Every structure is written in C-alpha cells, then in structure tokens.
Short mmCIF file of C-alpha atoms and ligand atoms in Angstrom, two decimals:
data_model
loop_
_atom_site.label_atom_id
_atom_site.label_comp_id
_atom_site.label_asym_id
_atom_site.label_seq_id
_atom_site.Cartn_x
_atom_site.Cartn_y
_atom_site.Cartn_z
CA MET A 6 0.09 -0.01 0.01
CA ASN A 7 1.31 3.43 -1.02
CA THR A 8 1.45 5.99 1.80
CA PHE A 9 2.91 9.20 3.03
CA ILE A 10 5.52 9.17 6.01
CA LYS A 11 3.22 11.51 7.95
CA ASN A 12 0.52 8.90 7.93
CA LEU A 13 2.61 5.97 9.10
CA SER A 14 0.95 5.86 12.55
CA ASP A 15 -2.13 4.41 10.96
CA PHE A 16 -0.15 1.43 9.54
CA VAL A 17 1.67 -0.10 12.52
CA GLY A 18 2.25 -3.72 11.77
CA GLN A 19 1.50 -3.36 8.21
CA GLU A 20 3.72 -3.41 5.04
CA VAL A 21 3.76 -0.03 3.16
CA ILE A 22 5.41 1.54 0.20
CA ILE A 23 7.09 5.02 0.61
CA LYS A 24 8.28 6.94 -2.39
CA GLY A 25 10.86 9.64 -1.75
CA TRP A 26 14.57 10.45 -1.42
CA LEU A 27 17.39 9.01 0.59
CA TYR A 28 18.55 11.68 3.12
CA ASN A 29 21.25 9.70 4.84
CA LYS A 30 22.64 6.21 5.14
CA ARG A 31 24.67 4.70 7.97
CA SER A 32 25.80 1.17 8.02
CA SER A 33 27.26 -1.04 10.64
CA GLY A 34 28.17 -4.30 9.03
CA PRO A 35 25.18 -6.33 8.13
CA ILE A 36 22.60 -3.63 9.26
CA ALA A 37 22.10 -0.39 7.33
CA PHE A 38 19.99 2.61 8.55
CA LEU A 39 18.44 4.63 5.65
CA GLU A 40 17.00 7.88 6.33
CA LEU A 41 14.24 8.57 4.11
CA ARG A 42 12.15 11.75 3.22
CA ASP A 43 9.13 12.15 1.17
CA GLY A 44 8.07 15.80 1.54
CA THR A 45 5.70 14.97 4.47
CA GLY A 46 8.30 13.92 6.98
CA TRP A 47 11.29 11.74 7.69
CA ILE A 48 11.51 8.14 8.45
CA GLN A 49 14.27 5.55 9.32
CA ALA A 50 14.27 2.37 7.42
CA ILE A 51 16.21 -0.54 8.91
CA ALA A 52 17.76 -3.05 6.48
CA ALA A 53 19.10 -6.33 7.67
CA LYS A 54 21.31 -8.24 5.43
CA LYS A 55 20.51 -11.68 6.72
CA GLU A 56 16.78 -10.99 6.22
CA LEU A 57 16.98 -9.70 2.61
CA PRO A 58 17.44 -11.42 -0.70
CA VAL A 59 21.10 -10.83 -1.94
CA GLU A 60 20.00 -8.52 -4.87
CA ILE A 61 18.05 -6.12 -2.49
CA TRP A 62 21.01 -5.94 -0.12
CA LEU A 63 23.22 -4.96 -3.00
CA GLU A 64 20.88 -2.17 -3.76
CA VAL A 65 21.05 -1.16 -0.13
CA GLU A 66 24.73 -1.00 -0.41
CA LYS A 67 24.64 0.78 -3.58
CA VAL A 68 22.03 3.61 -3.01
CA SER A 69 23.58 7.05 -2.57
CA GLN A 70 22.52 10.19 -0.82
CA GLU A 71 19.56 11.98 -2.56
CA SER A 72 18.82 9.05 -4.79
CA SER A 73 15.23 8.77 -5.49
CA VAL A 74 13.74 5.50 -4.17
CA GLU A 75 10.71 3.49 -3.55
CA ILE A 76 11.08 1.65 -0.35
CA SER A 77 8.79 -1.09 1.15
CA GLY A 78 8.79 -2.03 4.53
CA LYS A 79 6.81 -3.00 7.77
CA VAL A 80 5.80 -0.05 9.92
CA SER A 81 6.79 -0.42 13.81
CA LYS A 82 6.88 1.94 16.55
CA HIS A 83 10.28 3.27 17.68
CA PRO A 84 11.30 1.19 20.73
CA LYS A 85 12.31 4.22 22.72
CA LYS A 86 10.83 7.37 21.24
CA GLU A 87 7.11 8.21 21.56
CA GLY A 88 5.43 9.20 18.32
CA ILE A 89 8.27 8.01 16.14
CA TYR A 90 7.91 5.24 13.72
CA GLU A 91 10.40 2.89 11.69
CA LEU A 92 10.38 0.70 8.76
CA GLN A 93 11.68 -2.74 8.65
CA LEU A 94 12.90 -2.74 5.07
CA THR A 95 11.61 -5.39 2.77
CA ASN A 96 12.45 -3.86 -0.61
CA LEU A 97 14.30 -1.07 -2.26
CA LYS A 98 13.88 0.20 -5.77
CA ILE A 99 16.30 2.92 -6.97
CA ILE A 100 14.53 5.18 -9.23
CA GLN A 101 17.52 7.26 -10.13
CA LEU A 102 20.94 6.63 -8.43
CA ALA A 103 22.11 10.13 -7.47
CA GLU A 104 25.61 11.43 -8.44
CA ASN A 105 27.96 12.44 -5.66
CA TYR A 106 25.81 15.06 -3.74
CA PRO A 107 27.43 18.45 -3.51
CA ILE A 108 25.85 19.31 -0.12
CA ALA A 109 27.53 17.09 2.41
CA LYS A 110 26.81 16.64 6.11
CA LYS A 111 29.75 19.00 6.87
CA GLU A 112 29.18 22.78 7.47
CA HIS A 113 29.19 24.82 4.27
CA GLY A 114 29.47 28.55 3.98
CA PRO A 115 26.28 30.71 3.06
CA ASP A 116 27.42 31.58 -0.50
CA PHE A 117 27.98 27.89 -1.44
CA LEU A 118 24.46 27.20 0.06
CA MET A 119 22.79 30.06 -1.83
CA GLU A 120 24.53 28.95 -5.06
CA ASN A 121 23.05 25.42 -4.57
CA ARG A 122 19.77 26.78 -3.37
CA HIS A 123 17.85 24.41 -5.72
CA LEU A 124 19.34 21.46 -3.67
CA TRP A 125 19.59 23.14 -0.30
CA LEU A 126 15.86 23.40 -0.18
CA ARG A 127 15.82 19.66 0.51
CA SER A 128 17.64 19.95 3.86
CA ARG A 129 15.69 19.43 6.96
CA LYS A 130 15.80 23.17 8.21
CA GLN A 131 14.84 24.48 4.74
CA TRP A 132 12.12 22.11 4.55
CA ALA A 133 10.85 23.25 7.94
CA ILE A 134 10.86 26.82 6.82
CA LEU A 135 8.96 25.99 3.67
CA ILE A 136 6.29 24.28 5.58
CA ILE A 137 5.93 27.13 8.08
CA ARG A 138 5.79 29.75 5.21
CA ASP A 139 2.86 27.61 3.68
CA ALA A 140 1.21 27.58 7.12
CA ILE A 141 1.48 31.39 7.65
CA ILE A 142 -0.10 31.89 4.09
CA THR A 143 -2.92 29.51 5.07
CA ALA A 144 -3.35 31.27 8.50
CA ILE A 145 -3.60 34.69 6.91
CA ASN A 146 -6.16 33.54 4.23
CA GLU A 147 -8.35 31.87 6.94
CA TYR A 148 -8.24 34.95 9.37
CA LEU A 149 -8.98 37.34 6.56
CA HIS A 150 -12.03 35.30 5.24
CA GLN A 151 -13.31 35.11 8.87
CA GLN A 152 -13.22 38.83 8.77
CA ASN A 153 -15.23 39.04 5.46
CA PHE A 154 -12.26 39.92 3.17
CA VAL A 155 -12.34 38.77 -0.39
CA ARG A 156 -9.08 37.96 -2.25
CA VAL A 157 -9.05 40.11 -5.41
CA ASP A 158 -5.33 40.60 -6.41
CA SER A 159 -3.52 43.38 -8.16
CA PRO A 160 -1.39 43.67 -11.23
CA VAL A 161 2.40 43.28 -11.21
CA PHE A 162 2.92 45.70 -14.23
CA THR A 163 1.98 49.25 -13.11
CA PRO A 164 2.30 52.74 -14.52
CA ASN A 165 2.97 54.50 -11.33
CA ALA A 166 4.71 54.27 -7.91
CA CYS A 167 3.04 53.27 -4.66
CA GLU A 168 5.82 53.49 -2.26
CA GLY A 169 8.11 56.16 -3.50
CA THR A 170 10.09 56.62 -6.82
CA THR A 171 13.57 55.64 -5.61
CA THR A 172 13.00 51.79 -5.47
CA LEU A 173 11.18 51.32 -8.79
CA PHE A 174 12.13 48.60 -11.38
CA PRO A 175 11.48 49.99 -14.77
CA VAL A 176 10.44 47.40 -17.64
CA PRO A 177 10.11 48.44 -21.26
CA TYR A 178 6.58 47.99 -22.11
CA PHE A 179 5.75 47.87 -25.91
CA ASP A 180 4.64 51.17 -27.42
CA LEU A 181 3.40 52.39 -24.01
CA GLY A 182 6.85 53.38 -22.78
CA THR A 183 7.91 52.26 -19.26
CA ALA A 184 6.11 50.01 -16.89
CA TYR A 185 7.22 49.35 -13.32
CA LEU A 186 7.12 46.28 -11.26
CA SER A 187 4.50 46.75 -8.53
CA GLN A 188 5.86 47.86 -5.00
CA SER A 189 2.54 47.14 -3.45
CA GLY A 190 -0.91 46.43 -4.75
CA GLN A 191 -2.52 48.72 -2.27
CA LEU A 192 -3.85 51.41 -4.65
CA TYR A 193 -5.56 48.62 -6.75
CA ILE A 194 -7.33 47.07 -3.84
CA GLU A 195 -8.41 50.49 -2.63
CA ALA A 196 -10.47 50.51 -5.91
CA ALA A 197 -11.79 47.03 -5.26
CA ILE A 198 -13.20 47.90 -1.80
CA ALA A 199 -15.86 49.89 -3.49
CA SER A 200 -17.03 46.69 -5.15
CA VAL A 201 -16.50 43.99 -2.45
CA GLY A 202 -16.09 46.07 0.72
CA ARG A 203 -13.15 44.46 2.12
CA CYS A 204 -10.50 42.79 0.14
CA TYR A 205 -6.59 41.76 -0.06
CA ASP A 206 -4.26 40.65 -2.50
CA PHE A 207 -1.20 38.29 -2.02
CA GLY A 208 1.70 38.16 -4.54
CA PRO A 209 5.26 39.15 -5.23
CA VAL A 210 6.16 42.82 -5.25
CA PHE A 211 9.55 44.43 -6.23
CA ARG A 212 11.74 47.03 -4.78
CA ALA A 213 15.15 48.09 -6.09
CA GLU A 214 16.62 48.16 -2.49
CA LYS A 215 20.21 48.94 -2.49
CA SER A 216 20.52 48.06 1.11
CA LYS A 217 22.15 44.74 2.06
CA THR A 218 20.48 43.80 5.26
CA LYS A 219 19.12 40.60 6.82
CA ARG A 220 15.61 41.89 6.11
CA HIS A 221 15.67 43.19 2.70
CA LEU A 222 14.79 41.46 -0.57
CA THR A 223 14.38 43.07 -3.91
CA GLU A 224 11.44 40.50 -4.73
CA PHE A 225 9.19 39.67 -1.86
CA TRP A 226 5.61 38.51 -1.08
CA MET A 227 3.19 40.95 0.30
CA MET A 228 -0.37 40.63 1.50
CA ASP A 229 -2.11 43.95 1.23
CA ALA A 230 -5.53 44.14 2.93
CA GLU A 231 -7.89 47.15 2.52
CA ALA A 232 -11.32 47.68 4.17
CA ALA A 233 -14.07 50.21 3.53
CA PHE A 234 -15.38 52.21 6.68
CA VAL A 235 -12.56 51.08 8.78
CA GLU A 236 -10.56 53.92 10.54
CA HIS A 237 -7.26 53.88 12.11
CA ASP A 238 -8.13 52.23 15.34
CA GLU A 239 -9.99 49.44 13.88
CA ASN A 240 -7.20 48.99 11.38
CA LEU A 241 -4.82 48.20 14.07
CA LYS A 242 -7.34 45.82 15.67
CA ILE A 243 -7.55 43.85 12.44
CA GLN A 244 -3.71 43.66 12.26
CA GLU A 245 -3.30 42.52 15.71
CA GLY A 246 -5.89 40.01 15.42
CA MET A 247 -4.23 38.59 12.13
CA VAL A 248 -0.82 38.34 13.58
CA ARG A 249 -1.96 36.66 16.79
CA TYR A 250 -3.92 34.22 14.68
CA VAL A 251 -0.89 33.47 12.64
CA ILE A 252 1.19 32.72 15.90
CA ARG A 253 -1.52 30.38 17.20
CA TYR A 254 -1.93 28.62 13.93
CA CYS A 255 1.76 27.93 13.73
CA LEU A 256 2.15 26.83 17.25
CA GLU A 257 -0.66 24.33 16.64
CA HIS A 258 0.05 23.04 13.21
CA CYS A 259 3.96 23.37 12.97
CA ARG A 260 5.33 21.90 16.25
CA GLU A 261 7.59 19.58 14.65
CA GLU A 262 8.93 22.22 12.20
CA LEU A 263 9.56 24.72 14.93
CA GLU A 264 11.41 22.10 16.86
CA ILE A 265 13.59 21.45 14.01
CA LEU A 266 14.36 25.20 13.85
CA GLU A 267 15.08 25.09 17.58
CA ARG A 268 12.85 27.97 17.86
CA ASP A 269 11.82 29.12 21.44
CA VAL A 270 8.06 28.73 21.26
CA GLU A 271 7.60 30.16 24.84
CA LYS A 272 8.50 33.58 23.35
CA LEU A 273 5.99 33.12 20.43
CA LYS A 274 3.21 32.13 23.11
CA LYS A 275 3.92 35.11 24.94
CA ALA A 276 3.61 37.39 21.96
CA ASP A 277 0.02 36.29 21.67
CA ALA A 278 -1.17 39.08 24.00
CA PRO A 279 -2.53 42.48 23.68
CA PHE A 280 0.08 44.59 21.46
CA ILE A 281 1.60 47.77 22.75
CA ARG A 282 0.83 51.02 20.93
CA LEU A 283 3.30 53.92 21.06
CA THR A 284 2.98 57.16 19.13
CA TYR A 285 6.06 58.04 16.87
CA GLU A 286 6.82 60.87 19.49
CA GLN A 287 6.70 58.47 22.37
CA THR A 288 8.77 56.04 20.34
CA ILE A 289 11.57 58.74 19.71
CA LYS A 290 11.59 59.62 23.37
CA ARG A 291 11.74 56.11 24.46
CA LEU A 292 14.74 55.37 22.02
CA ASN A 293 16.58 58.40 23.25
CA GLU A 294 16.31 57.11 26.86
CA LEU A 295 17.59 53.80 25.68
CA GLY A 296 20.74 55.54 24.11
CA SER A 297 19.68 55.91 20.47
CA ASP A 298 20.61 59.17 18.92
CA ILE A 299 17.45 59.18 16.60
CA LYS A 300 15.76 62.64 16.08
CA TYR A 301 12.24 63.58 15.58
CA GLY A 302 11.67 63.38 11.87
CA GLU A 303 13.97 60.28 11.11
CA ASP A 304 12.85 56.74 10.14
CA LEU A 305 13.79 53.99 12.58
CA GLY A 306 16.80 52.16 11.69
CA ASN A 307 17.33 48.52 12.31
CA ASP A 308 19.01 49.05 15.57
CA ASP A 309 16.20 51.27 16.69
CA GLU A 310 13.73 48.61 15.90
CA VAL A 311 15.79 46.05 17.89
CA MET A 312 16.36 48.21 20.87
CA LEU A 313 12.49 49.30 20.80
CA THR A 314 11.19 45.85 21.34
CA LYS A 315 13.98 44.39 23.37
CA ASN A 316 12.14 44.30 26.68
CA SER A 317 8.89 43.85 25.21
CA GLU A 318 7.23 40.30 25.04
CA VAL A 319 4.68 41.62 22.47
CA PRO A 320 5.06 43.52 19.12
CA ILE A 321 4.84 47.28 19.30
CA PHE A 322 2.75 49.41 16.95
CA VAL A 323 4.46 52.75 16.20
CA GLU A 324 1.58 55.06 15.16
CA LYS A 325 1.07 58.65 13.93
CA TRP A 326 4.34 59.33 12.14
CA PRO A 327 5.28 62.64 10.79
CA LYS A 328 3.71 63.20 7.41
CA ASP A 329 7.00 64.20 5.68
CA ILE A 330 8.50 60.78 5.98
CA LYS A 331 5.45 58.64 5.06
CA ALA A 332 3.53 57.95 1.86
CA PHE A 333 1.42 60.43 -0.03
CA TYR A 334 -1.85 58.49 0.54
CA MET A 335 -1.93 58.42 4.27
CA LYS A 336 -4.63 60.50 5.98
CA ILE A 337 -3.68 63.52 8.13
CA ASP A 338 -4.25 63.14 11.70
CA PRO A 339 -7.24 65.46 12.56
CA GLN A 340 -5.72 66.00 16.10
CA ASN A 341 -2.29 66.89 14.80
CA PRO A 342 -1.72 68.12 11.26
CA LYS A 343 2.03 67.30 11.10
CA ALA A 344 1.18 63.70 11.52
CA VAL A 345 -0.63 60.90 9.56
CA LEU A 346 -2.84 58.20 10.78
CA CYS A 347 -0.53 55.12 10.10
CA ALA A 348 1.39 52.61 12.06
CA ASP A 349 4.18 50.25 11.62
CA LEU A 350 4.15 47.02 13.59
CA ILE A 351 7.55 46.20 14.91
CA ALA A 352 8.20 42.47 15.96
CA THR A 353 9.80 41.24 19.12
CA GLU A 354 13.19 39.50 19.17
CA GLY A 355 14.77 41.76 16.60
CA GLY A 356 11.98 40.74 13.96
CA GLY A 357 11.94 44.36 12.72
CA GLU A 358 9.01 45.90 10.86
CA LEU A 359 6.32 43.30 10.01
CA ILE A 360 3.62 45.36 8.82
CA GLY A 361 3.06 48.96 7.34
CA GLY A 362 -0.42 50.26 7.27
CA SER A 363 -2.52 53.36 7.48
CA GLN A 364 -5.91 55.13 7.06
CA ARG A 365 -6.05 56.54 3.51
CA GLU A 366 -6.79 60.18 2.54
CA ASP A 367 -10.38 60.09 1.33
CA ASN A 368 -10.66 63.83 0.25
CA VAL A 369 -9.91 64.44 -3.42
CA ASP A 370 -8.35 67.83 -2.97
CA PHE A 371 -6.14 66.98 -0.08
CA LEU A 372 -4.93 63.76 -1.95
CA LEU A 373 -4.15 65.80 -5.11
CA GLU A 374 -2.23 68.35 -3.08
CA ARG A 375 -0.15 65.52 -1.52
CA ILE A 376 0.51 63.98 -5.15
CA LYS A 377 1.60 67.33 -6.40
CA LYS A 378 3.93 67.98 -3.53
CA GLU A 379 5.58 64.69 -3.82
CA GLY A 380 6.46 65.45 -7.40
CA LEU A 381 4.31 62.64 -8.76
CA ASN A 382 2.82 62.63 -12.19
CA GLU A 383 -0.81 63.76 -11.48
CA LYS A 384 -1.91 62.11 -14.75
CA ASP A 385 -0.82 58.65 -13.80
CA TYR A 386 -3.18 58.92 -10.56
CA GLN A 387 -6.40 60.16 -12.17
CA TRP A 388 -8.00 56.81 -11.69
CA TYR A 389 -6.89 56.72 -8.04
CA LEU A 390 -8.36 60.19 -7.54
CA ASP A 391 -11.61 58.99 -9.18
CA LEU A 392 -11.93 56.64 -6.06
CA ARG A 393 -12.37 59.85 -4.01
CA ARG A 394 -14.77 61.42 -6.55
CA TYR A 395 -17.26 58.54 -6.78
CA GLY A 396 -18.64 57.34 -3.36
CA SER A 397 -15.55 58.04 -1.33
CA VAL A 398 -15.43 56.40 2.14
CA PRO A 399 -13.23 56.35 5.10
CA HIS A 400 -10.88 53.38 4.62
CA SER A 401 -7.71 51.76 5.82
CA GLY A 402 -5.42 49.03 5.05
CA PHE A 403 -2.01 47.44 5.70
CA GLY A 404 0.68 45.30 4.18
CA ILE A 405 2.44 42.40 5.71
CA GLY A 406 5.81 41.26 4.23
CA LEU A 407 5.53 37.44 4.06
CA GLU A 408 9.25 36.75 4.39
CA ARG A 409 9.60 39.20 7.41
CA ALA A 410 6.68 37.16 9.06
CA VAL A 411 8.30 33.81 8.17
CA ARG A 412 11.62 35.14 9.69
CA TRP A 413 10.05 36.18 12.89
CA ILE A 414 7.94 33.01 13.49
CA THR A 415 10.82 30.64 12.43
CA GLY A 416 13.62 32.63 14.22
CA VAL A 417 15.79 32.35 11.17
CA GLU A 418 18.36 35.01 10.98
CA HIS A 419 18.52 35.87 7.29
CA VAL A 420 15.30 36.64 5.24
CA ARG A 421 16.99 35.01 2.21
CA GLU A 422 16.19 31.62 3.67
CA CYS A 423 12.50 32.62 4.09
CA ILE A 424 11.60 32.53 0.46
CA PRO A 425 12.39 29.49 -1.87
CA PHE A 426 14.44 31.47 -4.34
CA PRO A 427 15.68 34.86 -2.91
CA ARG A 428 16.42 37.80 -5.10
CA THR A 429 18.69 40.36 -3.57
CA ILE A 430 21.05 43.10 -4.81
CA GLY A 431 23.77 40.57 -5.44
CA ARG A 432 21.77 37.43 -6.32
CA LEU A 433 19.81 36.41 -9.35
CA TYR A 434 20.80 32.70 -9.61
CA PRO A 435 19.51 30.07 -9.32
O1 4AD B 510 5.78 49.32 4.75
P1 4AD B 510 5.56 49.15 3.34
O2 4AD B 510 6.55 49.73 2.39
O3 4AD B 510 4.11 49.34 2.99
C1 4AD B 510 3.43 49.27 1.73
O4 4AD B 510 3.84 48.91 0.89
C2 4AD B 510 2.02 49.61 1.94
N1 4AD B 510 1.46 50.06 0.53
C3 4AD B 510 1.15 48.41 2.37
C4 4AD B 510 -0.23 48.77 2.55
O5 4AD B 510 -0.60 49.62 3.33
N2 4AD B 510 -1.15 48.01 1.78
O6 4AD B 510 5.68 47.55 3.08
C5 4AD B 510 4.94 46.57 3.81
C6 4AD B 510 5.75 45.50 4.47
C7 4AD B 510 6.70 46.06 5.36
O7 4AD B 510 6.18 46.25 6.59
C8 4AD B 510 7.67 44.71 5.48
O8 4AD B 510 7.14 43.70 6.15
C9 4AD B 510 7.72 44.36 3.99
O9 4AD B 510 6.47 44.77 3.42
N3 4AD B 510 8.88 44.85 3.32
C10 4AD B 510 9.86 44.00 2.81
N4 4AD B 510 10.21 42.76 3.03
C11 4AD B 510 11.22 42.38 2.52
N5 4AD B 510 12.11 42.97 1.72
C12 4AD B 510 11.88 44.31 1.51
N6 4AD B 510 12.78 45.09 0.86
C13 4AD B 510 10.69 44.93 2.12
N7 4AD B 510 10.14 46.19 2.07
C14 4AD B 510 9.08 46.14 2.79
MG1 MG B 511 7.10 50.43 5.95
#
C-alpha cells in the first residue's frame, strides 16, 4: 500500500510503500539505517542483510545520498521514542541513483548554499521553513476570510509608484513606454473595496533596495489588505488579530517544524497577548532614553527597531508618524496636522517591521495636493483620484511582508532563507 510518511501511525504492523529520497545512510556491517524523506516527513528504514534477498541488499549498499527511491517495509513503533515510527525494510527500488551530492553533512558557507539553493531546499531546516511559510499563508487567508475579506489581487506591471520613486524597477513596455514592477498592490485594492467592501491581494512585489540587510529582498511577497469604513483604530485591531492568529496557527500546526528550527516557542506564545501602541513621538523619546541618537523626523533604523522591542514580550505598533517621512496616500491626523494616521508594527526578538499600514486620505483635494507636493505625475493617478470622486468612504489597510513574518515566526536570522529562491541586490541565480 502506498502512503506518506506523515500517515505511518495508521499502519503499524502493516507493510507499506514510501516513495521519496534517501537523506542519509549509516551502515554497521550487516545492518544499514536508511533515512528517507518524502516531503511529508522523515523516517528511518532498517535493512538487515540476513533477512533480505542478496539482490536487494546489493541495492541497499549501492544507494547514494539523494537518490530517488521506492522503499517497502513493515511499520513499527520506535522502541524508545514516543510518536516516532520506523520501517523494517523489505524492498528497495532505486528510481535514479544520485551522483555524488554536493551538499555534504559538513558545514558549508552561505555563498555555497545560496549557489546551490535548488538543492539546499531539501535539507531539514529549509524544509521546515517552507512548511511554516505555507502555514503562515494559510493562516492569513483563513483569518481574513473570517473577517469578510475577499481575495482580489492586483497587477504586477503598473504605470506608477505606490511606495516612492526611488525603489522602482522599470520594464520596457511595448509602445506604451515604461512600466514599473509593483511595489505594493495597495492602490488597486483601494479601488476594489468599492466593489466588495473588504479585500486583499497576495503576491510578489519588487523594490530596487540597494541596502544589504538581513531583512531586505528585491522581490518579496506581500499581503495587502484594505477595508471600507474602517478607520485607524480598527485597522490596528484587524492587524493585531491577524498576527496573533498566525502565531496560534503555527504553534498548533507546526510543532515539529519549529522544533527542527530550535525556535523558542515560549516567546511566540507570550507574543500572543495585547500588543503595545506607542506614538512616533513616544517612540523617539523612549529610544533616546535607551541610548539611540535618533531625532524627531527620522525613520527608525534596524538598531532602533531591535532596541525598541528588546524588553517587550509583544510586538509594538508605532503610530502617527510625521507626514513628511510617510507615503502620500496617508490621511492627516485631525488632532495633529503634522502627523498621519498610520502605524508600523515592529516585531519582538529583532524581527523588525512586519507590517506597514494606514488610514487613507479620502478627500480628493487633499490627496491631489499631496500628489503634487511629492512631485508625482498627476496624470498617472487620475484613476486613483476618481476613487475619491465617486462614493469616497473612510478606509484603511495594511501590508505584511511574508518573508518578514516567516523570519520572525521561524527565528531564522536571514530573510534570504525565508523565500524559496531569494532575489537580492547580489543574487539572481538560481
Ligand atoms: O511598509 P511598506 O512599504 O508598506 C506598503 O507597501 C503599503 N502600501 C502596504 C499597505 O498599506 N497595503 O511594506 C509593507 C511591508 C513591510 O512592513 C515589510 O514587512 C515588508 O512589506 N517589506 C519588505 N520585506 C522584504 N524586503 C523588502 N525590501 C521589504 N520592504 C518592505
Ligand atoms: Mg514600511
């Protein structure tokens, strides 16, 4: 009977067939231990020379690391470890005998591993990261649907900038001149809320980031959410609800994967509690007290973000930033004309900025003024201004960087391991 490794507990005492790859092999004389993986998990198959026909034992001796195989065996419980199963091997078919595998058990440097990313993905930690990434996507989708959001998606080729003109990737676009790869689908889902009320997109976005940090990619995945009739305060509640849902979902569904990554899950559990809110002004004051030399009007640097949440068990919303350092579409704070109704969510444990969001300017004249002031081409934004001409409503939204979320939940140091094939300023291969 064909089955998957994750279902083996249902087959104790029975003979099964597993199709997968050989992860590792250890032999001690007439006994061989074959570690097998099939994408759903990992299992040890034990082959005993004296119990196997000669031709099968020869295959056991021959099979190399990462060969694709079909293994038959009887399922038994591990004699000592609870919840772990083993196979007593009865047959081994080599589907393809792998050549000498370049990634050995020894330590490799990050450059070598990135150059072999297509193979590195098979290792246990990278597998765990991929599974958790998938779980985070599922959790976000689930939560948003529970909150009546509809997935609508937005284009990748765009005529204009969403997040400033300095990080745009231009692409020649037939007779129409230059297109830009989307930096965020936000402006488009702002249009769609007038159709479906609440919506989101989830897809790749692009930023020509010159910075080489552990948090920046040039291509990353973003989920932008947008909701009609939601104002600043409720916007933060939706974000907090989503992030806490993601934590709980991963703790429940990814126990094994978090263990492989040696993630301190107690810290994640503690982060599932009411988040802290600080205004930008309070944040600057607190950072100065903590020793940062950041001044009012400056963006938070990486060190500031780390410092800010260092002694906090929960993520911190930094809200109401000076309008001059935030995007043109943010709504001015009626209580403070110098500030906008926005917030960045800063994660604990050095996770940095996870989410950027805001209430949007819904008055056509104020918005046009901001567009002109930013030096943006008015003509490109006519459709966006239309949204304020025909049934404008107060509305808010936010964007979460998927790889930032994966990095925080997994505790992995570098964001390049949080996406299957990372694109950074210095990497386009494989
Ligand atoms: O803060 P950002 O720039 O916000 C926007 O793009 C809004 N239009 C979103 C919205 O309101 N719908 O980006 C959102 C998030 C950041 O908080 C961060 O998590 C992630 O995207 N991010 C990056 N992740 C990886 N590499 C980069 N270069 C990133 N730049 C932003
Ligand atoms: Mg931001």
